[in-house]
């Protein structure tokens, strides 16, 4: 059951990445399935660390790094003008992760 939920969440994240690629918001050269797998692993690892330590910084870092990677054009950080403000620091871009979280909640019902 949990494996199926994770597979569905990963598929929703990949669909979100692909939609953002079509809209020109994410580098079309990225592997959407791989990016989704990395985001899901980061979220799950961050949640485990939160539950183990009571500190949310791990989850925030995983989300910030994962989403910042999606924001970068092929030229890297300098070309993107990335400010270093991540999702958790109020830099925006959490929509795709939110879609995945909402999808996981729907699936769990």
Tab-separated table of N, CA, C and O in Angstrom:
chain	number	residue	atom	x	y	z
A	1	UNK	N	0.825	-1.200	0.000
A	1	UNK	CA	0.000	0.000	0.000
A	1	UNK	C	0.865	1.258	0.000
A	1	UNK	O	0.639	2.144	-0.804
A	2	UNK	N	1.848	1.316	0.900
A	2	UNK	CA	2.694	2.511	0.977
A	2	UNK	C	3.491	2.664	-0.307
A	2	UNK	O	3.655	3.772	-0.815
A	3	UNK	N	3.971	1.548	-0.851
A	3	UNK	CA	4.704	1.602	-2.112
A	3	UNK	C	3.860	2.187	-3.229
A	3	UNK	O	4.346	2.985	-4.043
A	4	UNK	N	2.592	1.803	-3.265
A	4	UNK	CA	1.685	2.340	-4.284
A	4	UNK	C	1.471	3.835	-4.105
A	4	UNK	O	1.428	4.594	-5.078
A	5	UNK	N	1.326	4.267	-2.857
A	5	UNK	CA	1.151	5.696	-2.582
A	5	UNK	C	2.378	6.486	-3.028
A	5	UNK	O	2.245	7.556	-3.634
A	6	UNK	N	3.557	5.959	-2.729
A	6	UNK	CA	4.792	6.642	-3.123
A	6	UNK	C	4.911	6.692	-4.647
A	6	UNK	O	5.313	7.708	-5.213
A	7	UNK	N	4.557	5.593	-5.314
A	7	UNK	CA	4.591	5.574	-6.777
A	7	UNK	C	3.652	6.622	-7.356
A	7	UNK	O	3.996	7.332	-8.315
A	8	UNK	N	2.462	6.734	-6.789
A	8	UNK	CA	1.488	7.710	-7.293
A	8	UNK	C	1.950	9.139	-7.009
A	8	UNK	O	1.785	10.025	-7.858
A	9	UNK	N	2.529	9.363	-5.839
A	9	UNK	CA	3.035	10.698	-5.495
A	9	UNK	C	4.166	11.072	-6.454
A	9	UNK	O	4.218	12.177	-6.986
A	10	UNK	N	5.065	10.124	-6.702
A	10	UNK	CA	6.171	10.364	-7.621
A	10	UNK	C	5.647	10.679	-9.023
A	10	UNK	O	6.149	11.579	-9.707
A	11	UNK	N	4.624	9.950	-9.456
A	11	UNK	CA	4.034	10.203	-10.775
A	11	UNK	C	3.421	11.599	-10.843
A	11	UNK	O	3.541	12.291	-11.868
A	12	UNK	N	2.769	12.031	-9.771
A	12	UNK	CA	2.190	13.386	-9.732
A	12	UNK	C	3.285	14.443	-9.794
A	12	UNK	O	3.141	15.451	-10.494
A	13	UNK	N	4.375	14.229	-9.079
A	13	UNK	CA	5.487	15.174	-9.116
A	13	UNK	C	6.093	15.234	-10.518
A	13	UNK	O	6.371	16.317	-11.036
A	14	UNK	N	6.279	14.077	-11.147
A	14	UNK	CA	6.827	14.034	-12.504
A	14	UNK	C	5.897	14.755	-13.478
A	14	UNK	O	6.360	15.496	-14.359
A	15	UNK	N	4.598	14.556	-13.321
A	15	UNK	CA	3.633	15.251	-14.179
A	15	UNK	C	3.738	16.764	-13.970
A	15	UNK	O	3.644	17.535	-14.934
A	16	UNK	N	3.942	17.184	-12.744
A	16	UNK	CA	4.118	18.609	-12.458
A	16	UNK	C	5.368	19.167	-13.114
A	16	UNK	O	5.349	20.268	-13.678
A	17	UNK	N	6.463	18.422	-13.055
A	17	UNK	CA	7.705	18.859	-13.697
A	17	UNK	C	7.493	18.971	-15.205
A	17	UNK	O	7.869	19.969	-15.828
A	18	UNK	N	6.863	17.960	-15.797
A	18	UNK	CA	6.622	17.990	-17.246
A	18	UNK	C	5.723	19.175	-17.638
A	18	UNK	O	5.957	19.826	-18.657
A	19	UNK	N	4.705	19.449	-16.844
A	19	UNK	CA	3.826	20.590	-17.130
A	19	UNK	C	4.604	21.898	-17.061
A	19	UNK	O	4.422	22.792	-17.906
A	20	UNK	N	5.482	22.014	-16.087
A	20	UNK	CA	6.292	23.223	-15.965
A	20	UNK	C	7.303	23.312	-17.100
A	20	UNK	O	7.606	24.417	-17.565
A	21	UNK	N	7.784	22.170	-17.584
A	21	UNK	CA	8.674	22.177	-18.748
A	21	UNK	C	7.929	22.687	-19.980
A	21	UNK	O	8.454	23.513	-20.726
A	22	UNK	N	6.716	22.194	-20.194
A	22	UNK	CA	5.916	22.644	-21.345
A	22	UNK	C	5.633	24.141	-21.272
A	22	UNK	O	5.567	24.812	-22.298
A	23	UNK	N	5.466	24.645	-20.062
A	23	UNK	CA	5.180	26.074	-19.884
A	23	UNK	C	6.446	26.924	-19.947
A	23	UNK	O	6.369	28.146	-19.869
A	24	UNK	N	7.601	26.279	-20.092
A	24	UNK	CA	8.856	27.016	-20.165
A	24	UNK	C	9.372	27.476	-18.812
A	24	UNK	O	10.287	28.283	-18.736
A	25	UNK	N	8.810	26.950	-17.738
A	25	UNK	CA	9.208	27.360	-16.389
A	25	UNK	C	10.355	26.524	-15.832
A	25	UNK	O	10.972	26.901	-14.851
A	26	UNK	N	10.599	25.373	-16.458
A	26	UNK	CA	11.642	24.457	-16.010
A	26	UNK	C	12.420	24.009	-17.235
A	26	UNK	O	11.846	23.830	-18.315
A	27	UNK	N	13.716	23.821	-17.077
A	27	UNK	CA	14.589	23.369	-18.160
A	27	UNK	C	14.033	22.100	-18.798
A	27	UNK	O	13.849	21.083	-18.130
A	28	UNK	N	13.761	22.158	-20.080
A	28	UNK	CA	13.195	21.015	-20.806
A	28	UNK	C	14.166	19.845	-20.887
A	28	UNK	O	13.759	18.711	-21.132
A	29	UNK	N	15.450	20.090	-20.638
A	29	UNK	CA	16.445	19.034	-20.703
A	29	UNK	C	16.517	18.167	-19.466
A	29	UNK	O	17.196	17.132	-19.461
A	30	UNK	N	15.825	18.550	-18.409
A	30	UNK	CA	15.847	17.747	-17.185
A	30	UNK	C	15.004	16.491	-17.357
A	30	UNK	O	13.993	16.500	-18.057
A	31	UNK	N	15.398	15.433	-16.697
A	31	UNK	CA	14.644	14.179	-16.678
A	31	UNK	C	13.564	14.309	-15.601
A	31	UNK	O	13.865	14.265	-14.404
A	32	UNK	N	12.325	14.489	-16.012
A	32	UNK	CA	11.224	14.742	-15.073
A	32	UNK	C	11.069	13.612	-14.061
A	32	UNK	O	10.833	13.874	-12.870
A	33	UNK	N	11.210	12.378	-14.497
A	33	UNK	CA	11.060	11.246	-13.580
A	33	UNK	C	12.154	11.252	-12.518
A	33	UNK	O	11.894	11.008	-11.336
A	34	UNK	N	13.362	11.556	-12.939
A	34	UNK	CA	14.486	11.596	-11.979
A	34	UNK	C	14.326	12.755	-10.995
A	34	UNK	O	14.601	12.618	-9.801
A	35	UNK	N	13.907	13.903	-11.495
A	35	UNK	CA	13.692	15.065	-10.619
A	35	UNK	C	12.594	14.751	-9.600
A	35	UNK	O	12.702	15.095	-8.419
A	36	UNK	N	11.525	14.089	-10.057
A	36	UNK	CA	10.430	13.710	-9.160
A	36	UNK	C	10.927	12.741	-8.088
A	36	UNK	O	10.585	12.883	-6.908
A	37	UNK	N	11.734	11.765	-8.482
A	37	UNK	CA	12.268	10.803	-7.524
A	37	UNK	C	13.132	11.508	-6.483
A	37	UNK	O	13.046	11.206	-5.279
A	38	UNK	N	13.949	12.456	-6.928
A	38	UNK	CA	14.812	13.190	-5.996
A	38	UNK	C	13.989	14.045	-5.037
A	38	UNK	O	14.281	14.111	-3.836
A	39	UNK	N	12.960	14.711	-5.553
A	39	UNK	CA	12.098	15.519	-4.684
A	39	UNK	C	11.391	14.654	-3.644
A	39	UNK	O	11.343	15.001	-2.456
A	40	UNK	N	10.854	13.534	-4.089
A	40	UNK	CA	10.154	12.647	-3.167
A	40	UNK	C	11.101	12.111	-2.102
A	40	UNK	O	10.766	12.097	-0.912
A	41	UNK	N	12.286	11.695	-2.510
A	41	UNK	CA	13.267	11.193	-1.544
A	41	UNK	C	13.667	12.288	-0.560
A	41	UNK	O	13.809	12.037	0.640
A	42	UNK	N	13.829	13.502	-1.070
A	42	UNK	CA	14.174	14.616	-0.196
A	42	UNK	C	13.091	14.911	0.822
A	42	UNK	O	13.367	15.129	2.007
A	43	UNK	N	11.848	14.921	0.370
A	43	UNK	CA	10.723	15.167	1.277
A	43	UNK	C	10.635	14.067	2.321
A	43	UNK	O	10.529	14.332	3.526
A	44	UNK	N	10.705	12.823	1.878
A	44	UNK	CA	10.585	11.712	2.817
A	44	UNK	C	11.745	11.694	3.812
A	44	UNK	O	11.536	11.453	4.998
A	45	UNK	N	12.945	11.944	3.329
A	45	UNK	CA	14.098	12.014	4.227
A	45	UNK	C	13.980	13.174	5.200
A	45	UNK	O	14.294	13.045	6.387
A	46	UNK	N	13.522	14.313	4.685
A	46	UNK	CA	13.345	15.479	5.549
A	46	UNK	C	12.298	15.249	6.620
A	46	UNK	O	12.460	15.655	7.775
A	47	UNK	N	11.218	14.557	6.257
A	47	UNK	CA	10.170	14.236	7.231
A	47	UNK	C	10.715	13.264	8.284
A	47	UNK	O	10.455	13.427	9.482
A	48	UNK	N	11.474	12.277	7.857
A	48	UNK	CA	12.062	11.331	8.804
A	48	UNK	C	12.982	12.053	9.787
A	48	UNK	O	12.927	11.802	10.996
A	49	UNK	N	13.802	12.958	9.273
A	49	UNK	CA	14.694	13.726	10.148
A	49	UNK	C	13.893	14.626	11.085
A	49	UNK	O	14.236	14.762	12.266
A	50	UNK	N	12.831	15.230	10.600
A	50	UNK	CA	11.963	16.051	11.438
A	50	UNK	C	11.379	15.217	12.573
A	50	UNK	O	11.396	15.621	13.740
A	51	UNK	N	10.887	14.043	12.220
A	51	UNK	CA	10.288	13.180	13.236
A	51	UNK	C	11.338	12.674	14.227
A	51	UNK	O	11.050	12.503	15.409
A	52	UNK	N	12.552	12.459	13.762
A	52	UNK	CA	13.612	11.924	14.617
A	52	UNK	C	14.231	12.972	15.525
A	52	UNK	O	14.635	12.666	16.641
A	53	UNK	N	14.341	14.203	15.008
A	53	UNK	CA	15.068	15.238	15.745
A	53	UNK	C	14.192	16.378	16.238
A	53	UNK	O	14.616	17.155	17.085
A	54	UNK	N	13.006	16.513	15.642
A	54	UNK	CA	12.148	17.645	15.981
A	54	UNK	C	12.576	18.930	15.283
A	54	UNK	O	12.020	19.984	15.536
A	55	UNK	N	13.554	18.843	14.386
A	55	UNK	CA	14.054	20.027	13.673
A	55	UNK	C	13.605	19.989	12.214
A	55	UNK	O	13.846	19.023	11.511
A	56	UNK	N	12.983	21.070	11.769
A	56	UNK	CA	12.439	21.143	10.414
A	56	UNK	C	13.476	21.551	9.370
A	56	UNK	O	13.246	21.437	8.176
A	57	UNK	N	14.630	21.979	9.794
A	57	UNK	CA	15.654	22.462	8.867
A	57	UNK	C	16.025	21.469	7.779
A	57	UNK	O	16.328	21.858	6.655
A	58	UNK	N	16.001	20.187	8.093
A	58	UNK	CA	16.331	19.166	7.096
A	58	UNK	C	15.298	19.150	5.961
A	58	UNK	O	15.657	19.081	4.785
A	59	UNK	N	14.045	19.207	6.325
A	59	UNK	CA	12.978	19.213	5.329
A	59	UNK	C	13.032	20.495	4.502
A	59	UNK	O	12.901	20.470	3.277
A	60	UNK	N	13.250	21.622	5.171
A	60	UNK	CA	13.356	22.891	4.450
A	60	UNK	C	14.513	22.856	3.456
A	60	UNK	O	14.367	23.288	2.313
A	61	UNK	N	15.653	22.329	3.888
A	61	UNK	CA	16.816	22.262	2.996
A	61	UNK	C	16.540	21.369	1.793
A	61	UNK	O	16.888	21.715	0.660
A	62	UNK	N	15.921	20.224	2.024
A	62	UNK	CA	15.618	19.306	0.922
A	62	UNK	C	14.689	19.969	-0.093
A	62	UNK	O	14.904	19.866	-1.308
A	63	UNK	N	13.663	20.655	0.380
A	63	UNK	CA	12.733	21.338	-0.526
A	63	UNK	C	13.417	22.487	-1.257
A	63	UNK	O	13.248	22.652	-2.471
A	64	UNK	N	14.186	23.278	-0.525
A	64	UNK	CA	14.867	24.410	-1.151
A	64	UNK	C	15.814	23.956	-2.254
A	64	UNK	O	15.796	24.487	-3.366
A	65	UNK	N	16.639	22.959	-1.968
A	65	UNK	CA	17.609	22.481	-2.951
A	65	UNK	C	16.895	21.844	-4.145
A	65	UNK	O	17.248	22.102	-5.298
A	66	UNK	N	15.890	21.023	-3.884
A	66	UNK	CA	15.171	20.358	-4.968
A	66	UNK	C	14.467	21.322	-5.889
A	66	UNK	O	14.533	21.199	-7.123
A	67	UNK	N	13.791	22.303	-5.333
A	67	UNK	CA	13.052	23.263	-6.156
A	67	UNK	C	14.001	24.257	-6.818
A	67	UNK	O	13.808	24.616	-7.985
A	68	UNK	N	15.069	24.669	-6.109
A	68	UNK	CA	16.042	25.573	-6.728
A	68	UNK	C	16.666	24.937	-7.965
A	68	UNK	O	16.905	25.607	-8.963
A	69	UNK	N	16.910	23.638	-7.916
A	69	UNK	CA	17.473	22.943	-9.081
A	69	UNK	C	16.536	23.060	-10.285
A	69	UNK	O	16.978	23.239	-11.413
A	70	UNK	N	15.244	22.970	-10.046
A	70	UNK	CA	14.281	23.080	-11.139
A	70	UNK	C	14.248	24.486	-11.723
A	70	UNK	O	13.942	24.666	-12.900
A	71	UNK	N	14.541	25.466	-10.927
A	71	UNK	CA	14.489	26.859	-11.382
A	71	UNK	C	15.628	27.231	-12.301
A	71	UNK	O	15.538	28.191	-13.042
A	72	UNK	N	16.724	26.511	-12.233
A	72	UNK	CA	17.925	26.897	-12.967
A	72	UNK	C	17.843	26.545	-14.437
A	72	UNK	O	17.563	25.414	-14.785
A	73	UNK	N	18.163	27.524	-15.302
A	73	UNK	CA	18.304	27.171	-16.715
A	73	UNK	C	19.609	26.398	-16.896
A	73	UNK	O	20.396	26.270	-15.958
A	74	UNK	N	19.854	25.905	-18.064
A	74	UNK	CA	21.056	25.108	-18.303
A	74	UNK	C	22.331	25.853	-17.965
A	74	UNK	O	23.338	25.247	-17.690
A	75	UNK	N	22.305	27.181	-17.938
A	75	UNK	CA	23.509	27.965	-17.655
A	75	UNK	C	23.908	27.960	-16.195
A	75	UNK	O	24.958	28.453	-15.835
A	76	UNK	N	23.098	27.433	-15.306
A	76	UNK	CA	23.449	27.355	-13.894
A	76	UNK	C	22.929	28.526	-13.092
A	76	UNK	O	22.123	29.320	-13.548
A	77	UNK	N	23.424	28.640	-11.878
A	77	UNK	CA	22.948	29.642	-10.919
A	77	UNK	C	23.154	31.051	-11.439
A	77	UNK	O	22.269	31.887	-11.354
A	78	UNK	N	24.328	31.328	-11.998
A	78	UNK	CA	24.612	32.686	-12.454
A	78	UNK	C	23.653	33.111	-13.565
A	78	UNK	O	23.139	34.210	-13.573
A	79	UNK	N	23.399	32.202	-14.509
A	79	UNK	CA	22.498	32.520	-15.619
A	79	UNK	C	21.074	32.711	-15.140
A	79	UNK	O	20.319	33.487	-15.705
A	80	UNK	N	20.705	31.991	-14.097
A	80	UNK	CA	19.338	32.069	-13.600
A	80	UNK	C	19.109	33.284	-12.738
A	80	UNK	O	17.974	33.691	-12.528
A	81	UNK	N	20.183	33.841	-12.199
A	81	UNK	CA	20.024	34.939	-11.262
A	81	UNK	C	19.358	34.476	-9.979
A	81	UNK	O	18.606	35.207	-9.356
A	82	UNK	N	19.625	33.254	-9.575
A	82	UNK	CA	19.015	32.690	-8.371
A	82	UNK	C	19.495	33.471	-7.170
A	82	UNK	O	20.686	33.686	-6.984
A	83	UNK	N	18.558	33.877	-6.340
A	83	UNK	CA	18.881	34.724	-5.204
A	83	UNK	C	19.301	33.949	-3.973
A	83	UNK	O	19.745	34.530	-3.008
A	84	UNK	N	19.152	32.649	-4.004
A	84	UNK	CA	19.449	31.869	-2.822
A	84	UNK	C	18.251	31.730	-1.904
A	84	UNK	O	18.303	31.033	-0.911
A	85	UNK	N	17.160	32.420	-2.214
A	85	UNK	CA	15.941	32.285	-1.417
A	85	UNK	C	15.196	31.066	-1.895
A	85	UNK	O	14.810	30.984	-3.043
A	86	UNK	N	14.978	30.138	-1.029
A	86	UNK	CA	14.324	28.905	-1.416
A	86	UNK	C	12.841	28.922	-1.147
A	86	UNK	O	12.271	29.920	-0.719
A	87	UNK	N	12.232	27.800	-1.391
A	87	UNK	CA	10.802	27.618	-1.174
A	87	UNK	C	10.441	27.956	0.260
A	87	UNK	O	9.507	28.682	0.531
A	88	UNK	N	11.196	27.407	1.185
A	88	UNK	CA	10.866	27.573	2.596
A	88	UNK	C	11.223	28.950	3.112
A	88	UNK	O	10.741	29.373	4.143
A	89	UNK	N	12.087	29.665	2.382
A	89	UNK	CA	12.455	31.012	2.782
A	89	UNK	C	11.553	32.048	2.129
A	89	UNK	O	11.806	33.230	2.204
A	90	UNK	N	10.512	31.591	1.464
A	90	UNK	CA	9.564	32.515	0.848
A	90	UNK	C	9.910	32.878	-0.576
A	90	UNK	O	9.414	33.861	-1.098
A	91	UNK	N	10.750	32.084	-1.232
A	91	UNK	CA	11.157	32.387	-2.589
A	91	UNK	C	10.164	31.927	-3.639
A	91	UNK	O	10.414	32.072	-4.819
A	92	UNK	N	9.044	31.352	-3.255
A	92	UNK	CA	8.052	30.893	-4.225
A	92	UNK	C	8.447	29.578	-4.858
A	92	UNK	O	9.413	28.967	-4.503
A	93	UNK	N	7.661	29.111	-5.805
A	93	UNK	CA	7.972	27.889	-6.524
A	93	UNK	C	7.514	26.617	-5.830
A	93	UNK	O	7.811	25.526	-6.273
A	94	UNK	N	6.797	26.752	-4.746
A	94	UNK	CA	6.356	25.569	-4.005
A	94	UNK	C	5.112	24.940	-4.623
A	94	UNK	O	4.659	23.910	-4.159
A	95	UNK	N	4.603	25.554	-5.676
A	95	UNK	CA	3.353	25.066	-6.255
A	95	UNK	C	3.446	23.610	-6.666
A	95	UNK	O	2.552	22.820	-6.395
A	96	UNK	N	4.562	23.232	-7.327
A	96	UNK	CA	4.689	21.863	-7.814
A	96	UNK	C	4.760	20.880	-6.653
A	96	UNK	O	4.126	19.841	-6.675
A	97	UNK	N	5.524	21.211	-5.626
A	97	UNK	CA	5.614	20.332	-4.469
A	97	UNK	C	4.258	20.257	-3.789
A	97	UNK	O	3.818	19.186	-3.385
A	98	UNK	N	3.554	21.377	-3.715
A	98	UNK	CA	2.224	21.389	-3.115
A	98	UNK	C	1.258	20.494	-3.857
A	98	UNK	O	0.437	19.811	-3.252
A	99	UNK	N	1.363	20.474	-5.180
A	99	UNK	CA	0.518	19.593	-5.977
A	99	UNK	C	0.773	18.151	-5.578
A	99	UNK	O	-0.150	17.370	-5.391
A	100	UNK	N	2.032	17.792	-5.422
A	100	UNK	CA	2.372	16.427	-5.026
A	100	UNK	C	1.879	16.087	-3.643
A	100	UNK	O	1.374	14.989	-3.399
A	101	UNK	N	1.983	17.026	-2.719
A	101	UNK	CA	1.508	16.799	-1.356
A	101	UNK	C	-0.001	16.630	-1.345
A	101	UNK	O	-0.534	15.727	-0.708
A	102	UNK	N	-0.702	17.493	-2.098
A	102	UNK	CA	-2.161	17.366	-2.167
A	102	UNK	C	-2.565	16.050	-2.805
A	102	UNK	O	-3.513	15.396	-2.372
A	103	UNK	N	-1.825	15.633	-3.833
A	103	UNK	CA	-2.133	14.359	-4.486
A	103	UNK	C	-1.941	13.193	-3.519
A	103	UNK	O	-2.756	12.277	-3.461
A	104	UNK	N	-0.889	13.249	-2.725
A	104	UNK	CA	-0.638	12.184	-1.756
A	104	UNK	C	-1.758	12.131	-0.717
A	104	UNK	O	-2.204	11.062	-0.316
A	105	UNK	N	-2.245	13.296	-0.309
A	105	UNK	CA	-3.347	13.341	0.658
A	105	UNK	C	-4.612	12.743	0.052
A	105	UNK	O	-5.344	11.996	0.716
A	106	UNK	N	-4.882	13.053	-1.227
A	106	UNK	CA	-6.050	12.497	-1.914
A	106	UNK	C	-5.945	10.977	-1.987
A	106	UNK	O	-6.912	10.259	-1.751
A	107	UNK	N	-4.775	10.496	-2.342
A	107	UNK	CA	-4.562	9.063	-2.500
A	107	UNK	C	-4.732	8.347	-1.166
A	107	UNK	O	-5.301	7.264	-1.094
A	108	UNK	N	-4.272	8.968	-0.089
A	108	UNK	CA	-4.320	8.338	1.235
A	108	UNK	C	-5.739	8.211	1.771
A	108	UNK	O	-6.008	7.392	2.633
A	109	UNK	N	-6.667	9.018	1.261
A	109	UNK	CA	-8.049	8.980	1.743
A	109	UNK	C	-8.716	7.733	1.345
A	109	UNK	O	-9.000	6.935	0.885
